[in-house]
mmCIF file of C-alpha atoms in Angstrom:
data_model
loop_
_atom_site.group_PDB
_atom_site.id
_atom_site.type_symbol
_atom_site.label_atom_id
_atom_site.label_comp_id
_atom_site.label_asym_id
_atom_site.label_seq_id
_atom_site.Cartn_x
_atom_site.Cartn_y
_atom_site.Cartn_z
ATOM 1 C CA MET X 268 -4.358 -7.576 18.959
ATOM 2 C CA GLU X 269 -7.911 -6.335 17.465
ATOM 3 C CA ALA X 270 -6.789 -7.491 13.966
ATOM 4 C CA ALA X 271 -5.891 -10.809 15.714
ATOM 5 C CA ILE X 272 -8.963 -10.919 17.495
ATOM 6 C CA LEU X 273 -11.180 -10.263 14.788
ATOM 7 C CA GLU X 274 -9.379 -13.172 12.533
ATOM 8 C CA TRP X 275 -10.135 -16.079 14.662
ATOM 9 C CA LEU X 276 -13.898 -14.402 15.182
ATOM 10 C CA ASN X 277 -14.134 -15.034 11.827
ATOM 11 C CA MET X 278 -13.158 -18.017 11.911
ATOM 12 C CA LEU X 279 -15.327 -19.603 14.015
ATOM 13 C CA LEU X 280 -18.220 -17.837 12.439
ATOM 14 C CA ARG X 281 -17.085 -19.104 9.086
ATOM 15 C CA LEU X 282 -17.406 -22.737 10.293
ATOM 16 C CA LEU X 283 -20.656 -22.084 12.282
ATOM 17 C CA HIS X 284 -21.948 -20.476 9.033
ATOM 18 C CA VAL X 285 -20.889 -23.373 6.864
ATOM 19 C CA VAL X 286 -22.100 -26.207 9.148
ATOM 20 C CA ALA X 287 -25.961 -23.809 9.462
ATOM 21 C CA ALA X 288 -25.585 -23.962 5.508
ATOM 22 C CA ILE X 289 -25.135 -27.504 5.157
ATOM 23 C CA ALA X 290 -28.113 -28.429 7.542
ATOM 24 C CA TRP X 291 -30.517 -25.823 5.962
ATOM 25 C CA ILE X 292 -29.766 -27.181 2.437
ATOM 26 C CA GLY X 293 -29.531 -30.552 3.259
ATOM 27 C CA ALA X 294 -32.864 -30.377 4.944
ATOM 28 C CA SER X 295 -34.444 -28.020 1.993
ATOM 29 C CA PHE X 296 -33.252 -30.578 -0.479
ATOM 30 C CA TYR X 297 -34.052 -33.972 1.242
ATOM 31 C CA PHE X 298 -38.041 -32.210 1.657
ATOM 32 C CA ILE X 299 -38.672 -31.498 -1.612
ATOM 33 C CA TRP X 300 -37.212 -34.573 -3.000
ATOM 34 C CA LEU X 301 -39.808 -36.474 -0.400
ATOM 35 C CA ASP X 302 -42.357 -33.892 -1.055
ATOM 36 C CA LEU X 303 -42.135 -34.454 -5.283
ATOM 37 C CA SER X 304 -41.487 -38.302 -4.446
ATOM 38 C CA LEU X 305 -44.616 -39.388 -2.368
ATOM 39 C CA GLU X 306 -47.161 -42.122 -3.933
ATOM 40 C CA PRO X 307 -50.555 -42.298 -3.860
ATOM 41 C CA PRO X 308 -51.351 -43.958 -0.788
ATOM 42 C CA GLY X 309 -53.324 -47.237 0.111
ATOM 43 C CA PRO X 310 -57.176 -46.816 0.331
ATOM 44 C CA ASP X 311 -56.897 -47.110 4.213
ATOM 45 C CA LYS X 312 -54.068 -45.014 4.771
ATOM 46 C CA ALA X 313 -55.853 -42.481 2.448
ATOM 47 C CA ALA X 314 -59.190 -42.712 4.914
ATOM 48 C CA ARG X 315 -57.100 -41.561 7.520
ATOM 49 C CA GLY X 316 -56.302 -38.445 5.499
ATOM 50 C CA LEU X 317 -52.706 -39.206 4.509
ATOM 51 C CA GLY X 318 -52.013 -37.275 0.561
ATOM 52 C CA GLY X 319 -49.214 -39.566 0.018
ATOM 53 C CA GLU X 320 -46.373 -42.057 1.004
ATOM 54 C CA LEU X 321 -42.853 -43.088 0.438
ATOM 55 C CA TRP X 322 -40.961 -45.884 1.569
ATOM 56 C CA SER X 323 -37.229 -45.377 1.751
ATOM 57 C CA ILE X 324 -34.000 -47.538 3.559
ATOM 58 C CA HIS X 325 -31.022 -45.629 4.829
ATOM 59 C CA GLY X 326 -28.244 -46.279 7.369
ATOM 60 C CA GLY X 327 -29.438 -49.851 7.911
ATOM 61 C CA GLY X 328 -32.940 -49.507 8.509
ATOM 62 C CA ILE X 329 -36.281 -48.900 6.294
ATOM 63 C CA TYR X 330 -38.259 -45.974 7.382
ATOM 64 C CA GLU X 331 -41.759 -45.739 6.001
ATOM 65 C CA VAL X 332 -43.003 -41.869 5.532
ATOM 66 C CA GLY X 333 -46.256 -40.319 5.327
ATOM 67 C CA LYS X 334 -47.649 -36.789 4.557
ATOM 68 C CA TYR X 335 -51.254 -35.911 5.308
ATOM 69 C CA THR X 336 -53.076 -33.891 3.422
ATOM 70 C CA LEU X 337 -53.657 -31.402 5.890
ATOM 71 C CA ALA X 338 -54.564 -32.545 9.255
ATOM 72 C CA PRO X 339 -53.775 -36.034 10.543
ATOM 73 C CA PRO X 340 -56.851 -37.318 13.001
ATOM 74 C CA ALA X 341 -54.742 -36.367 15.921
ATOM 75 C CA MET X 342 -51.979 -34.089 16.840
ATOM 76 C CA PRO X 343 -48.725 -36.504 17.915
ATOM 77 C CA ASP X 344 -46.682 -35.815 21.395
ATOM 78 C CA LYS X 345 -43.744 -34.465 19.423
ATOM 79 C CA LEU X 346 -43.489 -32.737 16.630
ATOM 80 C CA HIS X 347 -40.447 -32.039 14.816
ATOM 81 C CA TRP X 348 -40.263 -28.519 13.294
ATOM 82 C CA PHE X 349 -37.329 -26.957 11.039
ATOM 83 C CA LYS X 350 -36.650 -23.384 11.283
ATOM 84 C CA TRP X 351 -33.308 -22.808 13.244
ATOM 85 C CA GLU X 352 -31.356 -24.303 10.482
ATOM 86 C CA ALA X 353 -32.406 -21.254 8.775
ATOM 87 C CA TYR X 354 -31.946 -18.941 11.213
ATOM 88 C CA SER X 355 -28.373 -20.090 12.297
ATOM 89 C CA THR X 356 -27.451 -20.006 9.146
ATOM 90 C CA TRP X 357 -28.689 -16.224 8.248
ATOM 91 C CA LEU X 358 -27.333 -15.231 11.536
ATOM 92 C CA THR X 359 -23.707 -16.439 11.570
ATOM 93 C CA GLY X 360 -23.936 -15.177 7.902
ATOM 94 C CA SER X 361 -24.831 -11.601 9.019
ATOM 95 C CA ALA X 362 -22.378 -12.028 12.092
ATOM 96 C CA LEU X 363 -19.582 -12.785 8.841
ATOM 97 C CA LEU X 364 -20.866 -9.713 6.855
ATOM 98 C CA ILE X 365 -20.444 -7.287 9.850
ATOM 99 C CA THR X 366 -16.872 -8.529 10.779
ATOM 100 C CA TYR X 367 -15.233 -9.004 7.666
ATOM 101 C CA TYR X 368 -17.387 -6.371 5.600
ATOM 102 C CA TYR X 369 -18.430 -3.680 8.178
ATOM 103 C CA PHE X 370 -15.468 -3.788 10.116
ATOM 104 C CA ARG X 371 -12.979 -3.443 7.060
ATOM 105 C CA ALA X 372 -15.578 -1.355 5.031
ATOM 106 C CA SER X 373 -12.557 0.829 4.340
ATOM 107 C CA THR X 374 -10.552 -2.275 2.330
ATOM 108 C CA GLN X 375 -13.656 -4.598 1.759
ATOM 109 C CA LEU X 376 -16.811 -2.577 1.260
ATOM 110 C CA VAL X 377 -16.227 0.447 -0.828
ATOM 111 C CA SER X 378 -14.112 1.312 -4.257
ATOM 112 C CA ALA X 379 -12.779 3.953 -5.541
ATOM 113 C CA ASP X 380 -15.162 3.571 -8.681
ATOM 114 C CA GLY X 381 -17.981 2.771 -6.718
ATOM 115 C CA TRP X 382 -20.897 4.678 -6.224
ATOM 116 C CA VAL X 383 -20.111 4.783 -2.485
ATOM 117 C CA THR X 384 -16.518 5.695 -1.570
ATOM 118 C CA ASP X 385 -17.131 6.404 2.416
ATOM 119 C CA PRO X 386 -16.757 3.478 4.619
ATOM 120 C CA ASN X 387 -19.324 4.504 6.715
ATOM 121 C CA PHE X 388 -21.747 5.318 4.690
ATOM 122 C CA ALA X 389 -21.430 2.240 2.688
ATOM 123 C CA VAL X 390 -22.187 0.135 6.046
ATOM 124 C CA LEU X 391 -25.622 2.222 5.970
ATOM 125 C CA ALA X 392 -25.835 1.704 1.721
ATOM 126 C CA SER X 393 -25.328 -2.332 2.686
ATOM 127 C CA LEU X 394 -28.218 -2.143 5.292
ATOM 128 C CA ALA X 395 -30.521 -0.195 3.222
ATOM 129 C CA TYR X 396 -29.588 -2.926 -0.125
ATOM 130 C CA LEU X 397 -30.700 -6.082 1.790
ATOM 131 C CA LEU X 398 -33.761 -4.138 3.553
ATOM 132 C CA GLY X 399 -34.874 -2.881 0.566
ATOM 133 C CA GLY X 400 -33.955 -5.908 -1.568
ATOM 134 C CA LEU X 401 -36.159 -7.903 1.073
ATOM 135 C CA ALA X 402 -39.001 -5.234 0.644
ATOM 136 C CA LEU X 403 -39.157 -5.491 -3.244
ATOM 137 C CA TYR X 404 -39.467 -9.182 -3.241
ATOM 138 C CA GLU X 405 -42.001 -9.845 -0.545
ATOM 139 C CA GLY X 406 -44.081 -7.044 -2.315
ATOM 140 C CA THR X 407 -43.935 -8.382 -5.767
ATOM 141 C CA MET X 408 -44.783 -11.922 -4.228
ATOM 142 C CA ARG X 409 -47.669 -10.692 -2.505
ATOM 143 C CA ALA X 410 -48.777 -8.937 -5.530
ATOM 144 C CA THR X 411 -48.180 -11.936 -7.961
ATOM 145 C CA GLY X 412 -49.683 -14.577 -5.272
ATOM 146 C CA ARG X 413 -52.210 -15.823 -7.855
ATOM 147 C CA ALA X 414 -49.710 -16.312 -10.582
ATOM 148 C CA SER X 415 -48.307 -19.861 -11.544
ATOM 149 C CA LEU X 416 -44.789 -20.943 -10.262
ATOM 150 C CA SER X 417 -43.195 -20.152 -13.452
ATOM 151 C CA VAL X 418 -43.968 -16.673 -13.434
ATOM 152 C CA GLN X 419 -42.745 -16.284 -10.045
ATOM 153 C CA LEU X 420 -39.320 -17.559 -10.750
ATOM 154 C CA VAL X 421 -39.554 -15.324 -13.838
ATOM 155 C CA VAL X 422 -39.715 -12.444 -11.739
ATOM 156 C CA MET X 423 -37.461 -13.743 -9.084
ATOM 157 C CA VAL X 424 -34.731 -13.676 -11.608
ATOM 158 C CA ILE X 425 -35.692 -9.943 -12.573
ATOM 159 C CA LEU X 426 -35.096 -8.836 -9.431
ATOM 160 C CA LEU X 427 -32.109 -10.377 -9.017
ATOM 161 C CA ALA X 428 -30.929 -8.481 -12.245
ATOM 162 C CA LEU X 429 -31.722 -5.453 -10.658
ATOM 163 C CA LEU X 430 -30.229 -6.238 -7.623
ATOM 164 C CA SER X 431 -27.178 -7.467 -8.790
ATOM 165 C CA TRP X 432 -26.432 -4.287 -11.131
ATOM 166 C CA LEU X 433 -27.130 -2.295 -8.111
ATOM 167 C CA ALA X 434 -24.489 -4.021 -5.931
ATOM 168 C CA PHE X 435 -21.887 -3.667 -8.320
ATOM 169 C CA ALA X 436 -22.919 0.131 -8.854
ATOM 170 C CA LEU X 437 -22.611 0.709 -5.135
ATOM 171 C CA PHE X 438 -19.801 -1.843 -3.567
ATOM 172 C CA ALA X 439 -16.355 -3.304 -3.986
ATOM 173 C CA ALA X 440 -16.707 -6.173 -6.538
ATOM 174 C CA ARG X 441 -16.191 -8.960 -4.389
ATOM 175 C CA ALA X 442 -18.286 -7.262 -1.377
ATOM 176 C CA ALA X 443 -20.504 -7.139 -4.467
ATOM 177 C CA ILE X 444 -20.997 -10.650 -5.205
ATOM 178 C CA LEU X 445 -21.628 -11.415 -1.667
ATOM 179 C CA HIS X 446 -23.774 -9.029 -1.431
ATOM 180 C CA VAL X 447 -26.324 -10.686 -4.360
ATOM 181 C CA GLY X 448 -25.928 -13.877 -2.525
ATOM 182 C CA ALA X 449 -26.467 -12.032 1.231
ATOM 183 C CA VAL X 450 -30.205 -10.522 -0.230
ATOM 184 C CA LEU X 451 -31.128 -13.678 -1.470
ATOM 185 C CA ALA X 452 -30.136 -15.528 1.725
ATOM 186 C CA THR X 453 -32.456 -12.897 3.214
ATOM 187 C CA TRP X 454 -35.491 -13.809 1.293
ATOM 188 C CA MET X 455 -34.852 -17.332 2.267
ATOM 189 C CA ALA X 456 -35.264 -16.646 5.648
ATOM 190 C CA ALA X 457 -38.056 -14.402 5.868
ATOM 191 C CA ASN X 458 -39.710 -16.544 3.747
ATOM 192 C CA VAL X 459 -39.171 -19.039 6.731
ATOM 193 C CA LEU X 460 -39.521 -16.620 9.603
ATOM 194 C CA MET X 461 -42.558 -15.020 7.700
ATOM 195 C CA VAL X 462 -44.409 -17.339 6.289
ATOM 196 C CA ILE X 463 -43.649 -20.945 6.005
ATOM 197 C CA ILE X 464 -43.329 -21.117 9.990
ATOM 198 C CA PRO X 465 -46.596 -18.619 10.919
ATOM 199 C CA GLY X 466 -48.200 -20.703 8.224
ATOM 200 C CA GLN X 467 -47.200 -24.011 9.938
ATOM 201 C CA LYS X 468 -48.099 -22.531 13.294
ATOM 202 C CA ALA X 469 -51.674 -21.990 12.249
ATOM 203 C CA LEU X 470 -51.952 -25.181 10.616
ATOM 204 C CA VAL X 471 -51.103 -26.836 14.234
ATOM 205 C CA ALA X 472 -53.531 -24.602 15.915
ATOM 206 C CA ALA X 473 -55.886 -25.065 13.455
ATOM 207 C CA ILE X 474 -55.878 -29.147 14.512
ATOM 208 C CA GLU X 475 -55.736 -28.606 17.928
ATOM 209 C CA ALA X 476 -58.757 -26.414 18.116
ATOM 210 C CA GLY X 477 -60.507 -28.942 16.129
ATOM 211 C CA THR X 478 -61.465 -26.210 13.477
ATOM 212 C CA PRO X 479 -60.691 -26.437 9.492
ATOM 213 C CA PRO X 480 -56.631 -25.639 8.551
ATOM 214 C CA ASP X 481 -56.796 -22.961 5.792
ATOM 215 C CA ALA X 482 -55.304 -24.926 2.952
ATOM 216 C CA VAL X 483 -54.367 -21.542 1.141
ATOM 217 C CA ARG X 484 -52.129 -20.492 3.677
ATOM 218 C CA ALA X 485 -50.704 -23.901 3.544
ATOM 219 C CA ALA X 486 -50.129 -23.734 0.125
ATOM 220 C CA LEU X 487 -48.462 -20.426 0.559
ATOM 221 C CA ALA X 488 -46.084 -22.057 2.817
ATOM 222 C CA LYS X 489 -44.879 -24.605 0.187
ATOM 223 C CA ARG X 490 -44.672 -22.353 -2.844
ATOM 224 C CA ARG X 491 -42.020 -20.414 -0.220
ATOM 225 C CA SER X 492 -40.315 -23.288 0.427
ATOM 226 C CA THR X 493 -40.102 -23.834 -3.173
ATOM 227 C CA HIS X 494 -38.618 -20.481 -3.674
ATOM 228 C CA ASN X 495 -36.083 -21.155 -1.501
ATOM 229 C CA ASN X 496 -35.212 -24.594 -3.222
ATOM 230 C CA TYR X 497 -34.350 -22.654 -6.397
ATOM 231 C CA LEU X 498 -32.584 -19.984 -4.678
ATOM 232 C CA THR X 499 -30.209 -22.355 -2.883
ATOM 233 C CA LEU X 500 -27.938 -22.792 -6.008
ATOM 234 C CA PRO X 501 -27.457 -19.440 -6.724
ATOM 235 C CA VAL X 502 -26.743 -18.318 -2.903
ATOM 236 C CA LEU X 503 -24.098 -21.376 -3.106
ATOM 237 C CA PHE X 504 -22.492 -19.488 -6.001
ATOM 238 C CA CYS X 505 -22.436 -16.590 -4.955
ATOM 239 C CA MET X 506 -21.355 -17.361 -1.423
ATOM 240 C CA LEU X 507 -18.471 -19.273 -3.060
ATOM 241 C CA SER X 508 -17.453 -16.543 -5.665
ATOM 242 C CA ASN X 509 -14.641 -14.842 -3.516
ATOM 243 C CA HIS X 510 -12.548 -18.014 -5.297
ATOM 244 C CA ALA X 511 -13.426 -16.369 -8.484
ATOM 245 C CA PRO X 512 -11.887 -13.125 -9.306
ATOM 246 C CA PHE X 513 -12.526 -13.830 -13.438
ATOM 247 C CA VAL X 514 -16.468 -13.431 -12.409
ATOM 248 C CA PHE X 515 -16.818 -10.724 -9.626
ATOM 249 C CA GLY X 516 -13.591 -8.743 -11.530
ATOM 250 C CA HIS X 517 -15.207 -8.995 -15.006
ATOM 251 C CA PRO X 518 -16.768 -5.449 -16.702
ATOM 252 C CA HIS X 519 -19.985 -7.112 -16.835
ATOM 253 C CA ALA X 520 -19.713 -8.701 -13.868
ATOM 254 C CA TRP X 521 -23.567 -8.540 -12.613
ATOM 255 C CA LEU X 522 -24.757 -9.856 -15.700
ATOM 256 C CA LEU X 523 -22.454 -13.124 -15.460
ATOM 257 C CA VAL X 524 -23.970 -13.157 -11.991
ATOM 258 C CA VAL X 525 -27.626 -13.611 -13.312
ATOM 259 C CA ALA X 526 -26.823 -15.738 -16.148
ATOM 260 C CA LEU X 527 -24.875 -18.058 -13.825
ATOM 261 C CA SER X 528 -27.601 -18.137 -11.413
ATOM 262 C CA LEU X 529 -29.940 -19.038 -14.228
ATOM 263 C CA VAL X 530 -27.805 -21.532 -15.121
ATOM 264 C CA ALA X 531 -28.215 -23.122 -11.370
ATOM 265 C CA MET X 532 -31.842 -22.829 -11.290
ATOM 266 C CA VAL X 533 -32.415 -24.354 -14.442
ATOM 267 C CA ALA X 534 -30.329 -27.505 -13.222
ATOM 268 C CA ARG X 535 -31.898 -27.373 -9.762
ATOM 269 C CA HIS X 536 -35.158 -27.863 -12.204
ATOM 270 C CA PHE X 537 -33.738 -30.750 -13.534
ATOM 271 C CA PHE X 538 -33.829 -32.147 -10.508
ATOM 272 C CA ASN X 539 -37.175 -31.377 -8.901
ATOM 273 C CA ALA X 540 -38.578 -32.769 -12.185
ATOM 274 C CA LYS X 541 -36.568 -35.878 -12.023
ATOM 275 C CA HIS X 542 -38.443 -36.758 -8.293
ATOM 276 C CA THR X 543 -41.546 -36.755 -9.925
ATOM 277 C CA GLY X 544 -40.585 -39.006 -12.249
ATOM 278 C CA ASN X 545 -40.389 -36.971 -14.900
ATOM 279 C CA LEU X 546 -36.901 -37.487 -16.296
ATOM 280 C CA GLN X 547 -35.972 -34.280 -18.761
ATOM 281 C CA PRO X 548 -32.328 -34.314 -19.334
ATOM 282 C CA GLY X 549 -32.819 -31.641 -21.671
ATOM 283 C CA TYR X 550 -32.619 -29.246 -18.733
ATOM 284 C CA LEU X 551 -29.502 -30.609 -17.354
ATOM 285 C CA ILE X 552 -27.960 -30.580 -20.419
ATOM 286 C CA GLY X 553 -29.000 -27.310 -21.164
ATOM 287 C CA ALA X 554 -27.558 -25.819 -17.932
ATOM 288 C CA PHE X 555 -24.187 -27.557 -18.344
ATOM 289 C CA ALA X 556 -24.176 -25.782 -22.359
ATOM 290 C CA GLY X 557 -25.250 -22.487 -20.648
ATOM 291 C CA PHE X 558 -22.148 -22.511 -18.243
ATOM 292 C CA VAL X 559 -19.690 -23.275 -21.444
ATOM 293 C CA ALA X 560 -21.340 -20.657 -23.073
ATOM 294 C CA ILE X 561 -21.317 -18.005 -20.664
ATOM 295 C CA ALA X 562 -17.830 -19.384 -19.980
ATOM 296 C CA ILE X 563 -16.417 -18.578 -23.331
ATOM 297 C CA VAL X 564 -18.107 -15.430 -23.762
ATOM 298 C CA ALA X 565 -17.268 -14.194 -20.859
ATOM 299 C CA GLY X 566 -13.445 -14.993 -21.502
ATOM 300 C CA ALA X 567 -14.332 -12.961 -24.550
ATOM 301 C CA THR X 568 -15.217 -10.013 -22.933
ATOM 302 C CA ALA X 569 -13.155 -9.881 -20.106
ATOM 303 C CA ALA X 570 -11.034 -6.702 -19.539
ATOM 304 C CA PRO X 571 -8.140 -5.846 -21.460
ATOM 305 C CA THR X 572 -5.137 -5.445 -19.264
ATOM 306 C CA VAL X 573 -3.207 -2.429 -19.722
ATOM 307 C CA ALA X 574 -0.149 -2.835 -21.942
ATOM 308 C CA PRO X 575 3.169 -4.415 -20.614
ATOM 309 C CA PRO X 576 6.314 -3.107 -21.138
ATOM 310 C CA PRO X 577 8.891 -5.543 -22.507
ATOM 311 C CA SER X 578 9.742 -7.869 -20.265
ATOM 312 C CA ALA X 579 13.545 -7.993 -20.739
ATOM 313 C CA GLY X 580 13.545 -4.776 -19.613
ATOM 314 C CA LEU X 581 12.066 -5.744 -15.928
ATOM 315 C CA THR X 582 14.687 -6.158 -13.124
ATOM 316 C CA ASP X 583 14.279 -6.830 -9.089
ATOM 317 C CA ALA X 584 15.505 -3.231 -9.072
ATOM 318 C CA ALA X 585 12.673 -1.894 -10.981
ATOM 319 C CA VAL X 586 9.777 -4.237 -9.424
ATOM 320 C CA GLN X 587 10.981 -4.700 -5.439
ATOM 321 C CA PRO X 588 9.606 -0.540 -5.010
ATOM 322 C CA ILE X 589 5.869 -1.591 -6.672
ATOM 323 C CA VAL X 590 5.739 -4.587 -4.725
ATOM 324 C CA THR X 591 6.373 -2.697 -1.116
ATOM 325 C CA THR X 592 4.353 -0.326 -1.793
ATOM 326 C CA HIS X 593 1.413 -2.324 -3.514
ATOM 327 C CA CYS X 594 1.380 -5.808 -1.822
ATOM 328 C CA ALA X 595 3.762 -5.958 1.387
ATOM 329 C CA VAL X 596 1.270 -3.523 3.410
ATOM 330 C CA CYS X 597 -0.955 -6.785 3.695
ATOM 331 C CA HIS X 598 1.048 -9.522 2.603
ATOM 332 C CA ALA X 599 3.166 -9.676 5.161
ATOM 333 C CA GLU X 600 4.435 -11.537 8.002
ATOM 334 C CA GLN X 601 3.167 -8.293 10.324
ATOM 335 C CA PRO X 602 1.214 -6.211 7.698
ATOM 336 C CA THR X 603 0.564 -2.424 7.908
ATOM 337 C CA GLN X 604 -2.374 -2.189 6.181
ATOM 338 C CA PRO X 605 -4.983 -1.294 9.596
ATOM 339 C CA GLY X 606 -7.504 -4.546 9.677
ATOM 340 C CA PHE X 607 -5.162 -7.571 9.007
ATOM 341 C CA ALA X 608 -3.250 -9.697 11.586
ATOM 342 C CA THR X 609 -1.894 -11.903 8.787
ATOM 343 C CA ALA X 610 -1.451 -12.059 5.483
ATOM 344 C CA PRO X 611 -4.507 -12.685 3.521
ATOM 345 C CA GLY X 612 -5.030 -15.787 2.241
ATOM 346 C CA GLY X 613 -1.316 -16.877 3.942
ATOM 347 C CA TYR X 614 0.370 -15.641 0.924
ATOM 348 C CA LEU X 615 3.593 -13.714 1.460
ATOM 349 C CA PHE X 616 4.411 -11.128 -1.048
ATOM 350 C CA ARG X 617 7.453 -9.011 -0.266
ATOM 351 C CA THR X 618 9.786 -9.326 -2.875
ATOM 352 C CA PRO X 619 9.831 -9.792 -6.583
ATOM 353 C CA ALA X 620 10.449 -13.444 -6.135
ATOM 354 C CA ASP X 621 7.432 -13.891 -3.976
ATOM 355 C CA ILE X 622 5.485 -12.622 -6.901
ATOM 356 C CA GLN X 623 6.856 -14.818 -9.140
ATOM 357 C CA ALA X 624 6.751 -17.609 -7.068
ATOM 358 C CA GLN X 625 2.817 -16.997 -7.292
ATOM 359 C CA ALA X 626 2.447 -15.648 -10.813
ATOM 360 C CA ARG X 627 -0.751 -17.314 -12.143
ATOM 361 C CA LEU X 628 -2.514 -16.138 -9.244
ATOM 362 C CA VAL X 629 -0.808 -12.597 -8.972
ATOM 363 C CA SER X 630 -1.676 -12.207 -13.054
ATOM 364 C CA GLN X 631 -4.988 -12.741 -12.316
ATOM 365 C CA SER X 632 -5.782 -10.649 -8.836
ATOM 366 C CA LEU X 633 -3.973 -7.899 -11.025
ATOM 367 C CA SER X 634 -5.968 -8.516 -14.549
ATOM 368 C CA THR X 635 -8.984 -8.238 -12.982
ATOM 369 C CA ARG X 636 -8.142 -5.206 -10.837
ATOM 370 C CA TYR X 637 -8.966 -7.243 -7.491
ATOM 371 C CA MET X 638 -5.808 -6.380 -5.830
ATOM 372 C CA PRO X 639 -5.054 -4.287 -4.333
ATOM 373 C CA LEU X 640 -8.240 -4.558 -2.682
ATOM 374 C CA GLY X 641 -10.260 -1.086 -3.687
ATOM 375 C CA ASN X 642 -6.893 0.156 -5.059
ATOM 376 C CA LEU X 643 -6.258 1.894 -1.521
ATOM 377 C CA THR X 644 -2.614 1.911 -2.280
ATOM 378 C CA GLY X 645 -3.475 3.743 -5.466
ATOM 379 C CA MET X 646 -1.466 1.504 -7.842
ATOM 380 C CA SER X 647 -1.023 2.836 -11.347
ATOM 381 C CA ASP X 648 -1.806 1.471 -14.462
ATOM 382 C CA ALA X 649 1.840 1.652 -15.062
ATOM 383 C CA ASP X 650 2.651 -0.457 -12.135
ATOM 384 C CA ARG X 651 -0.008 -2.965 -12.803
ATOM 385 C CA ALA X 652 1.189 -3.639 -16.205
ATOM 386 C CA THR X 653 5.108 -3.800 -14.869
ATOM 387 C CA LEU X 654 3.661 -6.716 -11.871
ATOM 388 C CA ILE X 655 1.654 -8.695 -14.519
ATOM 389 C CA ALA X 656 4.886 -8.698 -17.234
ATOM 390 C CA TRP X 657 7.043 -10.135 -13.956
ATOM 391 C CA ALA X 658 4.732 -12.595 -13.055
ATOM 392 C CA GLU X 659 3.696 -13.876 -16.497
ATOM 393 C CA GLN X 660 7.768 -13.556 -17.388
ATOM 394 C CA ALA X 661 7.509 -16.919 -14.440
ATOM 395 C CA THR X 662 4.669 -18.350 -15.988
ATOM 396 C CA ALA X 663 6.244 -18.678 -19.763
ATOM 397 C CA ASP X 664 9.553 -20.080 -17.884
ATOM 398 C CA THR X 665 7.807 -22.777 -16.167
ATOM 399 C CA PRO X 666 7.626 -25.983 -18.171
#
């Protein structure tokens, strides 16, 4: 019953997390586009303090948007704030981390090959990783506060490389790539909580008090908002990577995460430059070429699979004990592995025929050593090779 409740809770939190993330990312993309697309205002509007304006059409209506350089002549009665999109995304994501990875640390968080093998210590290591990663980002950004945006973006990529390497050293591969996304998302949420919103509150307070607003603080808020914009695609990549065991199961997965995140940031830069009217397709072409090159190199450097036995010698009788011991404990109508109320992904692997029915999925999951989770069942290389050969035999027979 407890496992079933956890499954329903995970589904609810995942839905809320996705909806909140759509709202946050949508707002980030929109306001970056808006800010970069503003045109110089006319003399009358400039005299009232407007620094830029933009006209747009959407949903059957025409909108006139203006941005004040700092302060409007008078504050409106109602001012809309954008913060709960960020907070709700981070809170629901944290709740998912707890319910899916912390409550199932023995199967989802730890790996026999990782630095951390004790489930309880793994949870503490996860918290330390997220908090330490935030402190590292905040400290380096404050230290480089006078540097250009380009310099800070380079520093962020260096931090990403360090944290990606550390995550894959500490945790199981799938949990590791999610932790990279989680620490980047924590940077983003902290930017909103600790820099952007306080800066906006200080701006409003100065306007209401009739004192000159702090232009430096306003510029810092904008800078951190731009950081968030460049981090959005890397975070999305990490969060969706649970469908890509060929990435997180790669022997150099931490480096793949860095390379693909960098490609995503370059692609994002193309759109940011485009918003200013500076169309530079080379960035987008370069990002695509980089993605293709990474895919080719990753395929060529993937972990070699263990030598399979001759497929002619494989029989149902030889394969069934392996399936029963290493697959059916989780992938059954009623899993016996603690923490699972239903088969993960809805896949049932109880017989050799079930393995061959999902041959490509099984072969990929076993080849990347993603399954069994954390290898808690102690699958040997010989048993792994046998199941891979059994699955690939079915693939070869498929026209």
